[in-house]
Each structure stands twice: as structure tokens, then as C-alpha cells.
XYZ file of C-alpha atoms in Angstrom:
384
model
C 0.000 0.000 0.000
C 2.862 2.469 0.591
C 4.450 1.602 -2.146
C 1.590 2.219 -4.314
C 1.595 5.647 -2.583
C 4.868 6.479 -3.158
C 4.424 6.076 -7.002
C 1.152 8.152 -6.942
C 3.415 10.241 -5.466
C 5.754 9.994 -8.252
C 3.680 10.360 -11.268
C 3.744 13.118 -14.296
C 1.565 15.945 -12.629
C 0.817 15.318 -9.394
C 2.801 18.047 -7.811
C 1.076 20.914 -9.421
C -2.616 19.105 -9.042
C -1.707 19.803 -5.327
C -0.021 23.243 -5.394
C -3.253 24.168 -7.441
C -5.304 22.671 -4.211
C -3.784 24.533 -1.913
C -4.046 27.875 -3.694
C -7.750 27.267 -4.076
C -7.945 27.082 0.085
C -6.291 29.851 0.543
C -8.464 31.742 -1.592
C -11.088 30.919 -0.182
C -10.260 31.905 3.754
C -9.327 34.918 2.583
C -13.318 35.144 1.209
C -14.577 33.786 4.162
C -12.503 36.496 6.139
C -13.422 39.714 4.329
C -17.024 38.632 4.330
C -17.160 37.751 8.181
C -15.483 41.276 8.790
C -18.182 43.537 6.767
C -20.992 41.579 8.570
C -19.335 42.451 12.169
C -19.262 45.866 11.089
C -22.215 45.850 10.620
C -23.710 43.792 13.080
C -21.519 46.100 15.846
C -23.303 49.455 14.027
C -20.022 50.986 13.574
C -18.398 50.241 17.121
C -14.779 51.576 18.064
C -13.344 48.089 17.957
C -14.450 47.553 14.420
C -13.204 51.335 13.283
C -10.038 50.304 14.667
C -9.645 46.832 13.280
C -9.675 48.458 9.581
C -6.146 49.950 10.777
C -4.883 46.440 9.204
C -5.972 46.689 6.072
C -3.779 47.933 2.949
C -2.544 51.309 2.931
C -4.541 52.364 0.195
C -8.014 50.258 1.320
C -10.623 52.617 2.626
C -10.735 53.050 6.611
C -14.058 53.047 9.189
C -13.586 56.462 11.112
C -16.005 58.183 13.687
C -15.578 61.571 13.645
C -16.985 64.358 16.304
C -17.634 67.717 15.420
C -15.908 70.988 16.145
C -17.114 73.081 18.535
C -16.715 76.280 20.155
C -16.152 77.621 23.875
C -16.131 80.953 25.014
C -12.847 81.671 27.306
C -11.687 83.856 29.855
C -8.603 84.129 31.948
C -10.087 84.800 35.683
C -8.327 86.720 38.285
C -9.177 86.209 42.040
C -10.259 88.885 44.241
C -10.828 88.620 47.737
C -12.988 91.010 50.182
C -15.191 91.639 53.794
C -18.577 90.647 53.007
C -20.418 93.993 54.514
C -23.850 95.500 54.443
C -25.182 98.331 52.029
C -25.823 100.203 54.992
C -23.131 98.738 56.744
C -20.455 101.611 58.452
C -17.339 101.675 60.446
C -17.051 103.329 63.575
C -15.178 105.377 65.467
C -14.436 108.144 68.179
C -14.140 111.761 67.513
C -11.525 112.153 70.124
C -8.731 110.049 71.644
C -8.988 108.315 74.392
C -8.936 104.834 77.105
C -11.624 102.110 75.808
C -13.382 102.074 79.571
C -16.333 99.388 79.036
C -17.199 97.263 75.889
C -21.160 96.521 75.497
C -20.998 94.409 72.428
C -19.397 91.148 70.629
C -18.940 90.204 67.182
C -22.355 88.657 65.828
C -24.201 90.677 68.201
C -27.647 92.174 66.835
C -28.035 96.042 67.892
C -31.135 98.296 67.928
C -30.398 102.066 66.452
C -28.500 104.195 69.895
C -28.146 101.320 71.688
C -24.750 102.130 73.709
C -21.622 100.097 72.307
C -18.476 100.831 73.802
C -17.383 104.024 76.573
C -14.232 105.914 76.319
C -12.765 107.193 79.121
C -10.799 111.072 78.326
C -10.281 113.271 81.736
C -9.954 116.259 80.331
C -13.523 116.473 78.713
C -15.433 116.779 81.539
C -13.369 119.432 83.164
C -13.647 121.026 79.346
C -17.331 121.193 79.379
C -17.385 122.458 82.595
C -15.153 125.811 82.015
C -17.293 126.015 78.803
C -20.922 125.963 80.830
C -18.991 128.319 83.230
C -18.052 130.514 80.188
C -21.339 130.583 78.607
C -23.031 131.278 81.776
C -20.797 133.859 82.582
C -21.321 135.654 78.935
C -25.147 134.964 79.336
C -25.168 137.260 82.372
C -23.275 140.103 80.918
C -25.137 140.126 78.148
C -28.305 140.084 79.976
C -26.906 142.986 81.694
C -25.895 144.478 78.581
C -29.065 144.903 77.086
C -30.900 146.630 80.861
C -28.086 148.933 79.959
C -28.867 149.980 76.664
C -32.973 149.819 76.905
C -32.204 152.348 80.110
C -29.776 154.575 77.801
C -32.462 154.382 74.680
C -35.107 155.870 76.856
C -32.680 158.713 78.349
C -31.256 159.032 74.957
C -34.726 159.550 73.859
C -35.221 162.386 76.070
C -31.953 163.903 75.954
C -30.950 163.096 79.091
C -27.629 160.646 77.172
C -25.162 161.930 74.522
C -25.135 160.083 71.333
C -21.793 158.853 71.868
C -22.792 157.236 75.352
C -25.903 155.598 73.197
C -23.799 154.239 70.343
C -20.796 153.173 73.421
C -23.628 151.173 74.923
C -25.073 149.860 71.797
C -21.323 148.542 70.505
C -20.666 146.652 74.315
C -24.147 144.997 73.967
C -23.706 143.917 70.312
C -19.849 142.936 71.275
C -21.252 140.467 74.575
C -23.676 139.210 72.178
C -21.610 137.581 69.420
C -18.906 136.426 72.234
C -22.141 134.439 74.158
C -22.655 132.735 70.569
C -19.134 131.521 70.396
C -19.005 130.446 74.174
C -22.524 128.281 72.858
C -20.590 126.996 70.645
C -17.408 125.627 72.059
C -20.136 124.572 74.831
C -21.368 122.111 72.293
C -18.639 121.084 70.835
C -17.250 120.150 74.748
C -20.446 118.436 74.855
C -20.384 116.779 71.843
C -17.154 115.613 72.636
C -18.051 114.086 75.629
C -20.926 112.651 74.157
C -18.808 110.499 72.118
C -16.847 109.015 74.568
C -20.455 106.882 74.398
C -20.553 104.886 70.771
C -24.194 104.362 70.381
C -25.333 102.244 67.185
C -26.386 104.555 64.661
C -28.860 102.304 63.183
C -29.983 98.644 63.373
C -27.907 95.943 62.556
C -25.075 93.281 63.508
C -21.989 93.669 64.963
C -19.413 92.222 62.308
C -15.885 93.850 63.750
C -14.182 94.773 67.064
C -11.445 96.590 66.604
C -10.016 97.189 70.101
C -10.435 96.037 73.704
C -10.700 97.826 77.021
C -8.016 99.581 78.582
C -6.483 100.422 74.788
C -5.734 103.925 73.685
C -7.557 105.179 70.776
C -6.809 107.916 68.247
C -9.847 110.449 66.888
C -11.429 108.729 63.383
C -9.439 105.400 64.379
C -11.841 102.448 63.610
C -13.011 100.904 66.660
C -15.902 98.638 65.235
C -18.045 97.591 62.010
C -21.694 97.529 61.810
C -23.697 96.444 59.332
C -27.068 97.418 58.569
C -29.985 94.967 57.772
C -29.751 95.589 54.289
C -28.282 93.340 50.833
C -24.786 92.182 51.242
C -22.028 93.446 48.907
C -18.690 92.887 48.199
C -15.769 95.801 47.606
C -12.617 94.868 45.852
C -9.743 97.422 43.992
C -8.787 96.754 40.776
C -5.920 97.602 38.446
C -6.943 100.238 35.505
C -6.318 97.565 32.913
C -9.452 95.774 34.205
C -11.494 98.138 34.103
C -12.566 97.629 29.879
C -14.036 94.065 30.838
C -15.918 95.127 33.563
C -19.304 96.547 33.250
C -22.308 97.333 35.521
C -24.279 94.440 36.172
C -22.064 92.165 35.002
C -22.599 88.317 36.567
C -19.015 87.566 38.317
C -18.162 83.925 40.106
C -18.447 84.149 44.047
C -15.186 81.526 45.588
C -14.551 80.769 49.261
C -11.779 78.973 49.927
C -10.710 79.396 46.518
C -14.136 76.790 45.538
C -16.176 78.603 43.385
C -19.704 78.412 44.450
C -22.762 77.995 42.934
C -24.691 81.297 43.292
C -22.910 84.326 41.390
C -22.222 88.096 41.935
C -23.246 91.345 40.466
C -21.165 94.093 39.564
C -23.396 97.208 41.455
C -20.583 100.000 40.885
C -17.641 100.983 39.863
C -16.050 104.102 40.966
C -12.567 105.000 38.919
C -9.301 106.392 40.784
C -8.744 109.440 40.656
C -4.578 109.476 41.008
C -2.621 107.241 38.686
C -1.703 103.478 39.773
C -4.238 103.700 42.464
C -6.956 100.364 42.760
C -10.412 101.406 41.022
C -12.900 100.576 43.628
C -15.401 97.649 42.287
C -18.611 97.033 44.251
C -19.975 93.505 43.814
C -23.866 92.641 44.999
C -24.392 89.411 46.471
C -27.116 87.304 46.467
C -29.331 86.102 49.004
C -28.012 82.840 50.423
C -27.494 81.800 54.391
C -24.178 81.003 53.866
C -23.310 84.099 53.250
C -23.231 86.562 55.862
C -21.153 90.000 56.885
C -18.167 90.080 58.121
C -16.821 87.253 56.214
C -14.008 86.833 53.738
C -15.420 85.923 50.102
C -13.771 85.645 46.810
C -14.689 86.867 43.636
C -13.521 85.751 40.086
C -12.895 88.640 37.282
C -12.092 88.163 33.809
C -8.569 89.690 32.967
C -8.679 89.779 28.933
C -11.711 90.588 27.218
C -13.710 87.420 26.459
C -12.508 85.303 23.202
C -14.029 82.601 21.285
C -11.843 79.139 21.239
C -12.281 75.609 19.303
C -12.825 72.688 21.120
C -12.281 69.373 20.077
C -12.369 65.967 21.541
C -9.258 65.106 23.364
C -9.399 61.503 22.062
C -9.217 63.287 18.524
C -5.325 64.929 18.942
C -2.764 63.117 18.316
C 1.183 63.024 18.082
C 0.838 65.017 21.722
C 3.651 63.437 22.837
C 6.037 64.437 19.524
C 5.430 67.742 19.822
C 3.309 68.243 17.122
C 0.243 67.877 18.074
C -2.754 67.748 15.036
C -6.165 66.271 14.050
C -7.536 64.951 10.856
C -10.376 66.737 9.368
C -12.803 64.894 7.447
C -13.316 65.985 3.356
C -15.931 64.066 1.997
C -14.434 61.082 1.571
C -10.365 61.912 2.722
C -9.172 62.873 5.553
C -6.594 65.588 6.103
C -4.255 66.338 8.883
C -4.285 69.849 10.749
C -2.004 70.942 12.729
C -3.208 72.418 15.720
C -2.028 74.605 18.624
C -3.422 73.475 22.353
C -4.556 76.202 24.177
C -5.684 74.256 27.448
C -7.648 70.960 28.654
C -11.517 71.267 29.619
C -12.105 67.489 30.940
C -12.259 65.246 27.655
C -11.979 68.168 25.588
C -8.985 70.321 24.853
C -9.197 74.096 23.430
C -7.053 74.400 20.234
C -6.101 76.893 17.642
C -4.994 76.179 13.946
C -6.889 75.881 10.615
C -10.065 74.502 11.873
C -13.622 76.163 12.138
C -17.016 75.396 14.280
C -18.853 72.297 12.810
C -15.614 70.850 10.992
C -15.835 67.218 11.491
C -12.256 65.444 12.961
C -11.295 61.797 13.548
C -11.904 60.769 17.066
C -11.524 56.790 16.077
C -9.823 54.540 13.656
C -6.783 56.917 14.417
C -3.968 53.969 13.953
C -2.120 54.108 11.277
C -3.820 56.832 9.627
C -2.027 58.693 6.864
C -3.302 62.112 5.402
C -5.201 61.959 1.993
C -6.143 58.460 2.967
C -9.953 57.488 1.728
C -12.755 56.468 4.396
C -15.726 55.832 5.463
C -17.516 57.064 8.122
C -19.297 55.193 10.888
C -22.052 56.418 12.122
């Protein structure tokens, strides 16, 4: 029996019968192949695995790509700002003369009614000021009170003949003189008064306590902030800018609010903005804020302000940029039924997205799979 293989084996034309054989198989896996790989493309509806499986096809076979579109994002670069939350109404006291803090009413937090008494300062030498001022006054009351029996009693004699002219006129001048010297002794009266008066801060309208300044026993100096009050009022926010801000600001502008550097969801409103009057000084910026508990005065708050004017920037998929790593980064755009490679600028990373510049518009369509191997001018098809 192996014999008679052996001369099979050996006969005229046997050789190529079986090279023929095997060419014939071949040809027909490679069918089988190509047809089972169009019908998982299509059975898959165009999935990534199947876009990226045509990577190992010929160079010049068409390519499955899914493509994303361009889009656009408006972009700012923000600047922090931080501030004292305070009241519209809110105001910061303080003395009108110097002084020793003697007694302190009030805490921070502390609700106040209008001239309820907040802190006492303690100054010697006002009392024994308003006193020689009273004394003064009363002293300059009483002349002048004698002043005028004087000249009613010389208008009558005058009147008769019984005074000279010059005695009439002498009398007249002394009573006129006393007269305007009591108004200026009423007046440094009050002021002694008033003086004293303030060594008693009263609240000068109704609100919360948001600041001490000092404690007892310190020395303050006349206009030297001793405590802020706010009124019950909205809450606003005052920052100073740099002049170069001031062209992308505007009134009633919405700004971001941050604490702790978090930006939070409820936003600001520019309310005013008041320009400096000297060179390189801070342009004062008043921001609203909005109603919300955890906001309150006396606190620290951040605000976020655009430093360029706003731009308009593409976006693209992040998945769609490639050669990152070379140094020269770019995308391919799809044309019709080519794709072409861009070369692109990145500008900055938004999550999966990335902000780029380069020959790209809005709505441009760019390969975000079936990237391997891709070559520029290459043909494709699109998956949708």
C-alpha cells in the first residue's frame, strides 16, 4: 500500500494538481474572512473596535472612522479677588476724640437696635472742658443780659436827651460785642459736649456687629476704627482693581463668588464701579451678592474677574489629537471622503476636551476613532 503511494506520489503531474489545491484554500479563507469582517461591522453598528480593526488593512483600502464635530467655547482668563462681606448700609465706627476704651457693650455677631450704647471711652480732660465752657457761657449769658438793661435804660434817656449820642452808640457797641462772644461760648459749649458725648458709641442704626477693633483699657486715636456695623440691608462685596481691568468690567455684570478658593454655585453682580482718581491707584469695584445663608457679613469671600476681554476658542475631543507626545500635536479633518491632517495649537484641557487653535472652524468634522495608522489623503468611510 505504501508503495503504491509512493508512485502516486511519483507520477507526471501530481505536484502541481496539489499546489493548485492549496491555492484554491487559501483563496477561499481569505473570502470567508473579508465577508465575516463587513458583517461584524455591521452587526456592531459601527463600534470603536471595528473602526479600529480596519487599521490592518492595505494602505490604500478605505478606513471606518467616527468623527466628532468641532465646537466652540467661550474663554476667559479669571483673576481672584478677595474682600469683607459687609452690608449696604453697613459703616465703620469710630471716636471723635482720643482716648482709654473704659467698658465694651458688644461682641462680634451681636444684633443692635439704632443708639443702643456700644463701647465708653474714658478722656479726663472732657469733663473738666465742658465744665469751664458751661462756666463761660453762663458767665457771657449774664453780661449780656446785663448788657441789654443797659442799653434799653440809655435808649429811653437818649430819647429824652438826658444821654449823649456817643454814650448811646458806646452802649449799643458793648451789647452787640457780649452778644456775638455768648454765641461763640454756645458753641465751644457744644462742641465740649459733643465731645463728651462720644466718649459713648451708640449704634447709629440697626444691625449686627461684624468687627471689634479694640479692647478695654487700649488707647484710641480720633477717626481710628473701633468697630463695624452692618445694617440689615443686601450684602455686597468691595474689591480694587488695576486700571487695565477696568474695559471688561461693566455694571451688572454676573461675576463667580469663591470661598476657599471653591467657586460656588450662586454668582455676583457688579453694582458700581467708581474710577481712581490718582494714577496706579486700585479702582474701587462694588460687587452685589445674592441672598443665600451662607453668606453673611463680616466674612471673607472671593470673587472671580475676567482679565482679557472674552474670546471665542475651538474645542475638540481630546481623544481626537494626536502626536501630543512628539510635539506636534494635530487632528484629521474629514473631506468628503479623505481625511486631512491639521495641525493644531493646544490652548488648554476642559475634561475630555482640549481648546485648540490652527486651521479649523465650528462644525468641521475630525477623527476621534480609527486613528492607527492613519495617513493624510487616505480614503474612508464614516461610521455612524
Amino acid at each position: 500500500m505504501l508503495e503504491r503511494n509512493i508512485d502516486a506520489a511519483r507520477a507526471p503531474g501530481f505536484e502541481e494538481n496539489r499546489m493548485m489545491f492549496i491555492k484554491t484554500q487559501k483563496r477561499v479563507a481569505v473570502a470567508l474572512l473579508s465577508m465575516v469582517a463587513v458583517v461584524s461591522v455591521a452587526a456592531c453598528g459601527g463600534s470603536d473596535e471595528a473602526v479600529d480593526a480596519s487599521a490592518n488593512e492595505a494602505p490604500n483600502a478605505s478606513r471606518y472612522v467616527r468623527v466628532a464635530p468641532v465646537e466652540t467655547i467661550s474663554s476667559v482668563a479669571p483673576l481672584p479677588f478677595s474682600g469683607t462681606v459687609t452690608a449696604s448700609s453697613g459703616a465703620d465706627l469710630a471716636f471723635q476724640t482720643s482716648g482709654r476704651v473704659a467698658r465694651r457693650v458688644v461682641e462680634v455677631g451681636q444684633r443692635v437696635q439704632a443708639g443702643e450704647l456700644l463701647l465708653v471711652l474714658d478722656n479726663p480732660q472732657l469733663a473738666p472742658a465742658l465744665e469751664s465752657a458751661v462756666a463761660r457761657e453762663q458767665e457771657l449769658q449774664t453780661r449780656y443780659d446785663q448788657a441789654q438793661r443797659d442799653q434799653r435804660r440809655v435808649d429811653g434817656l437818649f430819647a429824652s436827651g438826658a444821654a449823649t449820642r456817643e454814650e448811646h452808640e458806646q452802649v449799643e457797641a458793648n451789647a452787640q460785642a457780649l452778644k456775638a462772644a455768648l454765641s461763640l461760648a454756645r458753641a465751644e459749649r457744644a462742641r465740649a459736649q459733643a465731645l463728651l458725648d462720644e466718649t459713648r458709641l451708640k449704634a447709629p442704626f440697626a444691625g449686627e456687629i461684624t468687627a471689634v477693633m479694640v479692647d478695654e483699657g487700649q488707647i484710641v486715636a480720633p477717626g481710628q476704627s473701633v468697630l463695624a456695623l452692618s445694617g440689615e440691608s443686601h450684602l455686597e462685596l468691595e474689591i480694587g482693581v488695576l486700571a487695565r481691568m477696568l474695559p471688561v468690567l461693566e455694571l451688572g455684570q454676573n461675576v463667580t463668588l469663591l470661598q476657599f478658593g471653591e467657586a460656588l454655585d450662586v454668582h455676583g453682580e457688579i453694582s458700581r464701579i467708581a474710577t481712581a482718581s490718582l494714577p496706579g491707584a486700585l479702582n474701587r469695584v462694588v460687587v452685589r451678592l445674592p441672598q443665600d445663608a451662607r453668606l453673611h457679613a463680616g466674612m471673607t469671600l472671593g470673587v472671580a474677574l475676567p482679565s482679557t476681554p472674552q474670546q471665542t476658542l475651538l474645542s475638540v475631543p481630546m481623544r481626537a489629537v494626536v502626536d501630543i507626545g512628539l510635539g506636534a500635536p494635530r487632528v484629521f479633518q474629514l473631506r468628503e471622503d479623505t481625511v486631512e491632517a491639521r495641525a493644531v495649537q493646544l490652548v488648554r484641557i476642559l475634561g475630555e476636551r482640549v481648546l485648540v487653535s490652527g486651521e479649523l472652524a465650528a462644525g468641521d468634522l475630525v477623527v476621534i476613532a480609527g486613528l492607527s495608522g492613519l495617513q493624510h489623503g487616505q480614503r474612508v468611510e464614516r461610521v455612524k
